[in-house]
Tab-separated table of C-alpha atoms and ligand atoms in Angstrom:
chain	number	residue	atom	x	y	z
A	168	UNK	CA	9.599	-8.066	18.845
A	169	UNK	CA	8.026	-6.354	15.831
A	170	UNK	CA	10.249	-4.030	14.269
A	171	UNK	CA	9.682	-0.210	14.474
A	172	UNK	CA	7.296	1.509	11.778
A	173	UNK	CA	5.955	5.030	10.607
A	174	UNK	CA	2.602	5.262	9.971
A	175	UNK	CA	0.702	8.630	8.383
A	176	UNK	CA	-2.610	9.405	10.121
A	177	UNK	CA	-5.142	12.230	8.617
A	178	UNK	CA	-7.459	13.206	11.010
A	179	UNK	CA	-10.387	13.773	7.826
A	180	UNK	CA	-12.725	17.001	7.721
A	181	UNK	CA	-15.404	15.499	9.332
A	182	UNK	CA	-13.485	14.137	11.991
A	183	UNK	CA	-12.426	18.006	12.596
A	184	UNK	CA	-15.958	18.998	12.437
A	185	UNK	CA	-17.202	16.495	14.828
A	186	UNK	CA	-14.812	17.559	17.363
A	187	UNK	CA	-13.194	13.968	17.302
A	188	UNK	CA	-9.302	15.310	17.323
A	189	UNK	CA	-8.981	14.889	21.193
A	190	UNK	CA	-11.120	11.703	21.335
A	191	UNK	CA	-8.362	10.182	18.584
A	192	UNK	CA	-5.598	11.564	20.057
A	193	UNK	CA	-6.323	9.605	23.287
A	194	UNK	CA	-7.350	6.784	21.535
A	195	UNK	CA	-3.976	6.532	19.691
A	196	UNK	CA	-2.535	6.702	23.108
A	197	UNK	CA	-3.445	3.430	23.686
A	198	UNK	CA	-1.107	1.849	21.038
A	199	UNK	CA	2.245	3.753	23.372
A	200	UNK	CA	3.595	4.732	20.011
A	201	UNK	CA	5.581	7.881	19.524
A	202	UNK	CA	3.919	10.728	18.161
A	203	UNK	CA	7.181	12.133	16.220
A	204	UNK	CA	5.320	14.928	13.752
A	205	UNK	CA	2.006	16.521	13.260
A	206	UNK	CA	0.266	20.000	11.881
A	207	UNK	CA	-3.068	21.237	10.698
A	208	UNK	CA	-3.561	21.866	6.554
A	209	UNK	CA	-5.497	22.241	4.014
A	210	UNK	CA	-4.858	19.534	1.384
A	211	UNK	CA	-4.763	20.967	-1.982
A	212	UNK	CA	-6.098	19.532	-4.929
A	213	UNK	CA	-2.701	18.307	-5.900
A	214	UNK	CA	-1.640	16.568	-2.552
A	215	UNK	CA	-5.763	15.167	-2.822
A	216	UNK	CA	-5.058	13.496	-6.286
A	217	UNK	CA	-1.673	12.381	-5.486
A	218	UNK	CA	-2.471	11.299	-1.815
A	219	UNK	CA	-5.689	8.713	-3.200
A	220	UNK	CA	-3.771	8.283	-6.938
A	221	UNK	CA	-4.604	4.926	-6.387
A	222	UNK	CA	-8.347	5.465	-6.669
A	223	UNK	CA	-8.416	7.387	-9.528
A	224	UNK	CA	-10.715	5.082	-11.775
A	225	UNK	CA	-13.319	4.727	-9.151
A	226	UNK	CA	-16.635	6.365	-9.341
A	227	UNK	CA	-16.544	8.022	-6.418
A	228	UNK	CA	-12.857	9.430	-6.684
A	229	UNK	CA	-14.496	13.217	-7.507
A	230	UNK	CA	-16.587	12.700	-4.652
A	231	UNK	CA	-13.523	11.964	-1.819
A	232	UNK	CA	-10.803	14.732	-3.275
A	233	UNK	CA	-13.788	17.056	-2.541
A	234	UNK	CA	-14.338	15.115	0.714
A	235	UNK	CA	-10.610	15.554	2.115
A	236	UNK	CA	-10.394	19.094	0.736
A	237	UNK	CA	-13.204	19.874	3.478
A	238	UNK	CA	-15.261	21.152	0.559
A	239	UNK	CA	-18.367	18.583	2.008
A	240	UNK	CA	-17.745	19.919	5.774
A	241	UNK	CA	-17.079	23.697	4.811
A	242	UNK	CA	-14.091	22.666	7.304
A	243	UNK	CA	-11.406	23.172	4.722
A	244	UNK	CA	-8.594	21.577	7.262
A	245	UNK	CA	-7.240	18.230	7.600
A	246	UNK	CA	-4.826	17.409	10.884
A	247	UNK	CA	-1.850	15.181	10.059
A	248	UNK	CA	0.451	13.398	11.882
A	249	UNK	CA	3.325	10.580	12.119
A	250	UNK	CA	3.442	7.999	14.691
A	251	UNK	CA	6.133	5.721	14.962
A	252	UNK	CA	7.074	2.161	17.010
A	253	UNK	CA	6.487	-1.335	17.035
A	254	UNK	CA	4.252	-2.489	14.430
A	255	UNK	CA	2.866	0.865	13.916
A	256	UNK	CA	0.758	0.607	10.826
A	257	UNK	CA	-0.885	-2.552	11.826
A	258	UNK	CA	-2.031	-1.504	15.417
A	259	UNK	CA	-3.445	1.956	14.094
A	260	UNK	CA	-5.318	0.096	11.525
A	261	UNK	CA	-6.847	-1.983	13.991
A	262	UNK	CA	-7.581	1.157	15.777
A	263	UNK	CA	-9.285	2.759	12.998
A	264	UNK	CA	-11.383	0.196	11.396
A	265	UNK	CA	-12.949	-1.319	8.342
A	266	UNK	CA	-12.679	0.964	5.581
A	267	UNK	CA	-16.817	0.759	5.297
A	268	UNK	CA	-17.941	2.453	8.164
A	269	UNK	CA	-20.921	0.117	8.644
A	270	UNK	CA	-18.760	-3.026	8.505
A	271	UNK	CA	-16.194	-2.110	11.115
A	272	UNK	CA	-16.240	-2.777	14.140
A	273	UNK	CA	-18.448	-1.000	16.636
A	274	UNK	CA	-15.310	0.018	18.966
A	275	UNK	CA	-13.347	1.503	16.323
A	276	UNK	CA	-12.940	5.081	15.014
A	277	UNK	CA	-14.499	4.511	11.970
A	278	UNK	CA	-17.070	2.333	13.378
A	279	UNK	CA	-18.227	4.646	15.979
A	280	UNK	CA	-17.816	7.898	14.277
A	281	UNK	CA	-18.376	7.469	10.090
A	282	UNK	CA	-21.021	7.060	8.000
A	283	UNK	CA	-22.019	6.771	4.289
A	284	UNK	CA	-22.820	9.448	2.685
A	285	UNK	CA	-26.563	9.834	0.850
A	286	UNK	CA	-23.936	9.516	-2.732
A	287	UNK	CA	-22.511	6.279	-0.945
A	288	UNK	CA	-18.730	8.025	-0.067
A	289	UNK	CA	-17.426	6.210	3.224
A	290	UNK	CA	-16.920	9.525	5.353
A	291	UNK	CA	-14.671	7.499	7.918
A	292	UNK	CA	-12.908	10.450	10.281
A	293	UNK	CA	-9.546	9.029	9.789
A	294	UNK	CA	-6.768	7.833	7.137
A	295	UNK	CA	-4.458	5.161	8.030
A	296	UNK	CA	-1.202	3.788	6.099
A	297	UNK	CA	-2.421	0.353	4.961
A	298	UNK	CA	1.409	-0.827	4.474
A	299	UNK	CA	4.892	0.111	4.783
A	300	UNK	CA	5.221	1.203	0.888
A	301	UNK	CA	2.462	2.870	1.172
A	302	UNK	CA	3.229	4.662	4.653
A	303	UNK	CA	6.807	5.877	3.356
A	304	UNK	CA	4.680	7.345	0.000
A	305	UNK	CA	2.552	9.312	1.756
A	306	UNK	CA	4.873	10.483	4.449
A	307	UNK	CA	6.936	11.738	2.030
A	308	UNK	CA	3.742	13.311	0.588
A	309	UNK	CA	2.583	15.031	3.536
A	310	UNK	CA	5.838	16.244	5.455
A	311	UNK	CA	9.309	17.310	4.692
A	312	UNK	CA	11.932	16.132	6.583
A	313	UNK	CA	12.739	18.873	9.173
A	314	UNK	CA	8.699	18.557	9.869
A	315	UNK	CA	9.508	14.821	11.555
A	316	UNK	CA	11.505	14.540	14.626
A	317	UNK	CA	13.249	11.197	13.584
A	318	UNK	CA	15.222	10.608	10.401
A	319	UNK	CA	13.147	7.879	8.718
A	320	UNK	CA	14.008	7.828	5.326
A	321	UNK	CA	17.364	9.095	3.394
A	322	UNK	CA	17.538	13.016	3.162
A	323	UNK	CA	19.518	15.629	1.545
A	324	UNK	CA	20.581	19.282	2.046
A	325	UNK	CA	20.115	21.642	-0.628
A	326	UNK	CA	20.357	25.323	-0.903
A	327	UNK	CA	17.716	27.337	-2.139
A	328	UNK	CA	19.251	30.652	-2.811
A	329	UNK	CA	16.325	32.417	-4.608
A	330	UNK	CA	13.580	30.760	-2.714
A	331	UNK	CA	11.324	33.223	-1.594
A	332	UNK	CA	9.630	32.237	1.804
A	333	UNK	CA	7.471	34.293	4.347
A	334	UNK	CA	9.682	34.945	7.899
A	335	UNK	CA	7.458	36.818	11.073
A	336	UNK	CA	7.936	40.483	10.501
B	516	IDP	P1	-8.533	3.032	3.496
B	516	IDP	O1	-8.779	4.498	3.802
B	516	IDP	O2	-9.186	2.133	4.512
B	516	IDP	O3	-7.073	2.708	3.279
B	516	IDP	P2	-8.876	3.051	0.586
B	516	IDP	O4	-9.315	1.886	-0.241
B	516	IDP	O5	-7.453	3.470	0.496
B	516	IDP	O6	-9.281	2.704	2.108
B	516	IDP	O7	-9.829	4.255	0.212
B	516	IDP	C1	-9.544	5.581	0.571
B	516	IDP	C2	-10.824	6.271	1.036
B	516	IDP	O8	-11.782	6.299	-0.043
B	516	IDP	C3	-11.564	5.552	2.163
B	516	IDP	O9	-11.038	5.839	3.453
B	516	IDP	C4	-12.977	6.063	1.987
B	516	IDP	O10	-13.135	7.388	2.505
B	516	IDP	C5	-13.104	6.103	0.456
B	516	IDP	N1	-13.608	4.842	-0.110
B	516	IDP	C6	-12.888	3.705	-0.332
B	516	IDP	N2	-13.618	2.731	-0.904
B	516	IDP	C7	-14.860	3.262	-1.055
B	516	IDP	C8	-16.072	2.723	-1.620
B	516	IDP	O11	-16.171	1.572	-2.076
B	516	IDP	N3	-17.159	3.560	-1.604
B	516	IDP	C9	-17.080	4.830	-1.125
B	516	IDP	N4	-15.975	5.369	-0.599
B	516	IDP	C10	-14.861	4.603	-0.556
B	517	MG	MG1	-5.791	3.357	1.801
């Protein structure tokens, strides 16, 4: 049996705008992994330039930290979550498609719901870990640990004694 994974999933602002959360959710379904955290954000451009650090020399990297800000949607929310099992990564990559929305596959995510922009960005309604270094990464990234249901990687407790933070009122 494959061994158990965590994979980070971004549901992108135009998948929000399209109205394609409940369509993923179900299709995620399919794989029977374990949904284990998720919220709603708006990705600053910090966690933008950090989350795609990788792409940082292409030509269209100014194009896609405006594109996952929302900024090209005026939909300036992203919805992210964790699923976890066997062979996570792997099966919600399948799910999701080519990276080019016009070369993957007609049944997938990105193949049924992304396009190219007129500026040639791949608007592709999801992000998907591409590996295990790069799932634990962004995880980390995107969600502190009391945000995941599951301990997946080593935490510690620290005290914050002048740490201002709102509470309801
Ligand atoms: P991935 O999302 O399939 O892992 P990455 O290479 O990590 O692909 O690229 C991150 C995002 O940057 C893509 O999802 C897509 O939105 C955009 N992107 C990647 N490569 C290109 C490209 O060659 N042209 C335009 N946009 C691209
Ligand atoms: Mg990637």
């Amino acid at each position: 049996m494959k061994h158990n994974q965590a994979t980070l999933i971004v549901v992108k602002p135009d998948g929000l705008k399209k109205s394609l959360t409940g369509n993923i959710l179900t299709r995620l379904s399919e794989t029977k992994l374990e949904i284990v955290a998720a919220k709603v954000l708006r990705v600053s451009k910090e966690l933008a330039e950090e989350h795609y650090s990788h792409l940082k020399d292409e030509p269209f990297f100014g194009e896609l930290i405006k594109y996952i800000q929302g900024e090209m949607h005026n939909r300036k929310k992203t919805m992210a979550m964790v699923y976890w099992g066997p062979d996570a990564i792997n099966k919600v990559r399948q799910l999701a498609g080519a990276t080019n929305p016009e070369e993957a596959e007609s049944t997938t995510i990105r193949g049924s719901f992304g396009r190219i922009t007129t500026k040639g960005l791949y608007e592709n309604v999801i992000h998907a870990s591409a590996n295990e270094e790069e799932s634990e990464r962004e995880i980390k990234l995107w969600f502190s640990p009391d945000d995941i249901i599951v301990d997946l990687y080593p935490a510690q407790v620290r005290t914050d004694k002048e740490c201002k933070r709102r509470v309801w009122a």
